[in-house]
Amino acid sequence: MADLQKTAKDAAYVVIGIGVIGWQRAQVRRRELEQQLRDPRNQLESQVTEARDQLHKLAKDIEQRLEPVVEQLEERLPEQAKELVGQARQAAKDAREQLRSRITTAA
């Protein structure tokens, strides 16, 4: 009878041990999956931030190069045309500021 109790006790310990090991393995796998899901998101966020920064630099560069050309053109125009170009430039400036604001807010 003592052997039967010892065998049953040992079997219970083995079953509990296997259950604990299984639970630990499941937790490790869950953490690995969480990390795998986090990494692509972090990479995507990093790429979006980098693309946004490059877009800002490109827009600023274009503005700096275009501004003198437009100013020279505006100087050569008749007075009424200068007013229209001035209004168009102001509207474009407002649109650029709104776009930058929205891009920054979306970030």
Short mmCIF file of the C-alpha atoms (twelve columns), coordinates in Angstrom:
data_MODEL
# 
_entry.id   MODEL 
# 
loop_
_atom_site.group_PDB 
_atom_site.id 
_atom_site.type_symbol 
_atom_site.label_atom_id 
_atom_site.label_alt_id 
_atom_site.label_comp_id 
_atom_site.label_asym_id 
_atom_site.label_seq_id 
_atom_site.Cartn_x 
_atom_site.Cartn_y 
_atom_site.Cartn_z 
_atom_site.pdbx_PDB_model_num 
ATOM 1   C CA . MET A 1   0.000  0.000  0.000   1 
ATOM 2   C CA . ALA A 2   2.854  2.374  0.820   1 
ATOM 3   C CA . ASP A 3   4.308  1.803  -2.663  1 
ATOM 4   C CA . LEU A 4   0.959  2.646  -4.239  1 
ATOM 5   C CA . GLN A 5   0.723  5.883  -2.247  1 
ATOM 6   C CA . LYS A 6   4.319  6.789  -3.097  1 
ATOM 7   C CA . THR A 7   3.721  6.049  -6.776  1 
ATOM 8   C CA . ALA A 8   0.512  8.113  -6.797  1 
ATOM 9   C CA . LYS A 9   2.284  10.948 -5.001  1 
ATOM 10  C CA . ASP A 10  5.188  10.854 -7.461  1 
ATOM 11  C CA . ALA A 11  2.774  10.789 -10.399 1 
ATOM 12  C CA . ALA A 12  0.934  13.828 -8.997  1 
ATOM 13  C CA . TYR A 13  4.226  15.706 -8.641  1 
ATOM 14  C CA . VAL A 14  5.176  14.805 -12.207 1 
ATOM 15  C CA . VAL A 15  1.790  15.981 -13.537 1 
ATOM 16  C CA . ILE A 16  2.029  19.245 -11.584 1 
ATOM 17  C CA . GLY A 17  5.628  19.737 -12.744 1 
ATOM 18  C CA . ILE A 18  4.661  19.159 -16.374 1 
ATOM 19  C CA . GLY A 19  1.776  21.622 -15.961 1 
ATOM 20  C CA . VAL A 20  4.090  24.281 -14.485 1 
ATOM 21  C CA . ILE A 21  6.649  23.770 -17.260 1 
ATOM 22  C CA . GLY A 22  3.895  23.977 -19.878 1 
ATOM 23  C CA . TRP A 23  2.572  27.192 -18.307 1 
ATOM 24  C CA . GLN A 24  6.065  28.728 -18.259 1 
ATOM 25  C CA . ARG A 25  6.675  27.789 -21.895 1 
ATOM 26  C CA . ALA A 26  3.349  29.336 -22.868 1 
ATOM 27  C CA . GLN A 27  4.324  32.554 -21.053 1 
ATOM 28  C CA . VAL A 28  7.690  32.671 -22.795 1 
ATOM 29  C CA . ARG A 29  6.031  32.163 -26.170 1 
ATOM 30  C CA . ARG A 30  3.489  34.883 -25.385 1 
ATOM 31  C CA . ARG A 31  6.304  37.328 -24.561 1 
ATOM 32  C CA . GLU A 32  8.120  36.398 -27.773 1 
ATOM 33  C CA . LEU A 33  4.975  37.015 -29.809 1 
ATOM 34  C CA . GLU A 34  4.390  40.366 -28.089 1 
ATOM 35  C CA . GLN A 35  7.949  41.399 -28.931 1 
ATOM 36  C CA . GLN A 36  7.539  40.305 -32.544 1 
ATOM 37  C CA . LEU A 37  4.376  42.379 -32.822 1 
ATOM 38  C CA . ARG A 38  5.980  45.393 -31.143 1 
ATOM 39  C CA . ASP A 39  9.095  45.448 -33.334 1 
ATOM 40  C CA . PRO A 40  7.337  45.970 -36.707 1 
ATOM 41  C CA . ARG A 41  5.192  48.717 -35.183 1 
ATOM 42  C CA . ASN A 42  8.265  50.475 -33.798 1 
ATOM 43  C CA . GLN A 43  9.988  50.110 -37.157 1 
ATOM 44  C CA . LEU A 44  6.968  51.523 -38.954 1 
ATOM 45  C CA . GLU A 45  6.734  54.481 -36.572 1 
ATOM 46  C CA . SER A 46  10.433 55.152 -37.057 1 
ATOM 47  C CA . GLN A 47  10.082 55.033 -40.849 1 
ATOM 48  C CA . VAL A 48  7.072  57.363 -40.774 1 
ATOM 49  C CA . THR A 49  8.967  59.850 -38.601 1 
ATOM 50  C CA . GLU A 50  11.968 59.691 -40.908 1 
ATOM 51  C CA . ALA A 51  9.792  60.176 -43.999 1 
ATOM 52  C CA . ARG A 52  8.030  63.140 -42.363 1 
ATOM 53  C CA . ASP A 53  11.385 64.750 -41.528 1 
ATOM 54  C CA . GLN A 54  12.620 64.250 -45.075 1 
ATOM 55  C CA . LEU A 55  9.401  65.731 -46.439 1 
ATOM 56  C CA . HIS A 56  9.836  68.804 -44.233 1 
ATOM 57  C CA . LYS A 57  13.428 69.241 -45.437 1 
ATOM 58  C CA . LEU A 58  12.407 68.824 -49.067 1 
ATOM 59  C CA . ALA A 59  9.561  71.332 -48.757 1 
ATOM 60  C CA . LYS A 60  11.844 73.863 -47.087 1 
ATOM 61  C CA . ASP A 61  14.493 73.389 -49.771 1 
ATOM 62  C CA . ILE A 62  11.935 73.874 -52.547 1 
ATOM 63  C CA . GLU A 63  10.610 77.009 -50.858 1 
ATOM 64  C CA . GLN A 64  14.100 78.483 -50.529 1 
ATOM 65  C CA . ARG A 65  14.907 77.817 -54.170 1 
ATOM 66  C CA . LEU A 66  11.576 78.978 -55.551 1 
ATOM 67  C CA . GLU A 67  11.140 82.139 -53.512 1 
ATOM 68  C CA . PRO A 68  13.846 84.212 -55.266 1 
ATOM 69  C CA . VAL A 69  12.591 83.144 -58.693 1 
ATOM 70  C CA . VAL A 70  9.027  84.150 -57.872 1 
ATOM 71  C CA . GLU A 71  10.202 87.465 -56.420 1 
ATOM 72  C CA . GLN A 72  12.129 88.266 -59.604 1 
ATOM 73  C CA . LEU A 73  9.146  87.346 -61.712 1 
ATOM 74  C CA . GLU A 74  6.846  89.441 -59.569 1 
ATOM 75  C CA . GLU A 75  9.069  92.511 -59.983 1 
ATOM 76  C CA . ARG A 76  8.670  92.366 -63.753 1 
ATOM 77  C CA . LEU A 77  4.886  92.166 -63.758 1 
ATOM 78  C CA . PRO A 78  2.415  95.018 -64.172 1 
ATOM 79  C CA . GLU A 79  0.900  96.355 -60.938 1 
ATOM 80  C CA . GLN A 80  -2.404 94.424 -61.176 1 
ATOM 81  C CA . ALA A 81  -0.583 91.190 -61.889 1 
ATOM 82  C CA . LYS A 82  1.731  91.842 -58.921 1 
ATOM 83  C CA . GLU A 83  -1.313 92.032 -56.663 1 
ATOM 84  C CA . LEU A 84  -2.669 88.738 -57.977 1 
ATOM 85  C CA . VAL A 85  0.698  87.026 -57.605 1 
ATOM 86  C CA . GLY A 86  0.988  88.437 -54.080 1 
ATOM 87  C CA . GLN A 87  -2.427 87.069 -53.191 1 
ATOM 88  C CA . ALA A 88  -1.557 83.698 -54.712 1 
ATOM 89  C CA . ARG A 89  1.716  83.595 -52.763 1 
ATOM 90  C CA . GLN A 90  -0.120 84.378 -49.533 1 
ATOM 91  C CA . ALA A 91  -2.698 81.668 -50.228 1 
ATOM 92  C CA . ALA A 92  0.093  79.180 -50.967 1 
ATOM 93  C CA . LYS A 93  1.877  80.178 -47.754 1 
ATOM 94  C CA . ASP A 94  -1.330 79.662 -45.750 1 
ATOM 95  C CA . ALA A 95  -1.885 76.266 -47.393 1 
ATOM 96  C CA . ARG A 96  1.700  75.197 -46.594 1 
ATOM 97  C CA . GLU A 97  1.274  76.207 -42.957 1 
ATOM 98  C CA . GLN A 98  -1.997 74.291 -42.690 1 
ATOM 99  C CA . LEU A 99  -0.411 71.226 -44.263 1 
ATOM 100 C CA . ARG A 100 2.573  71.376 -41.920 1 
ATOM 101 C CA . SER A 101 0.245  71.828 -38.971 1 
ATOM 102 C CA . ARG A 102 -1.787 68.767 -39.957 1 
ATOM 103 C CA . ILE A 103 1.291  66.645 -40.583 1 
ATOM 104 C CA . THR A 104 2.714  67.620 -37.217 1 
ATOM 105 C CA . THR A 105 -0.624 67.035 -35.480 1 
ATOM 106 C CA . ALA A 106 -0.994 63.610 -37.132 1 
ATOM 107 C CA . ALA A 107 2.349  62.636 -35.703 1 
# 
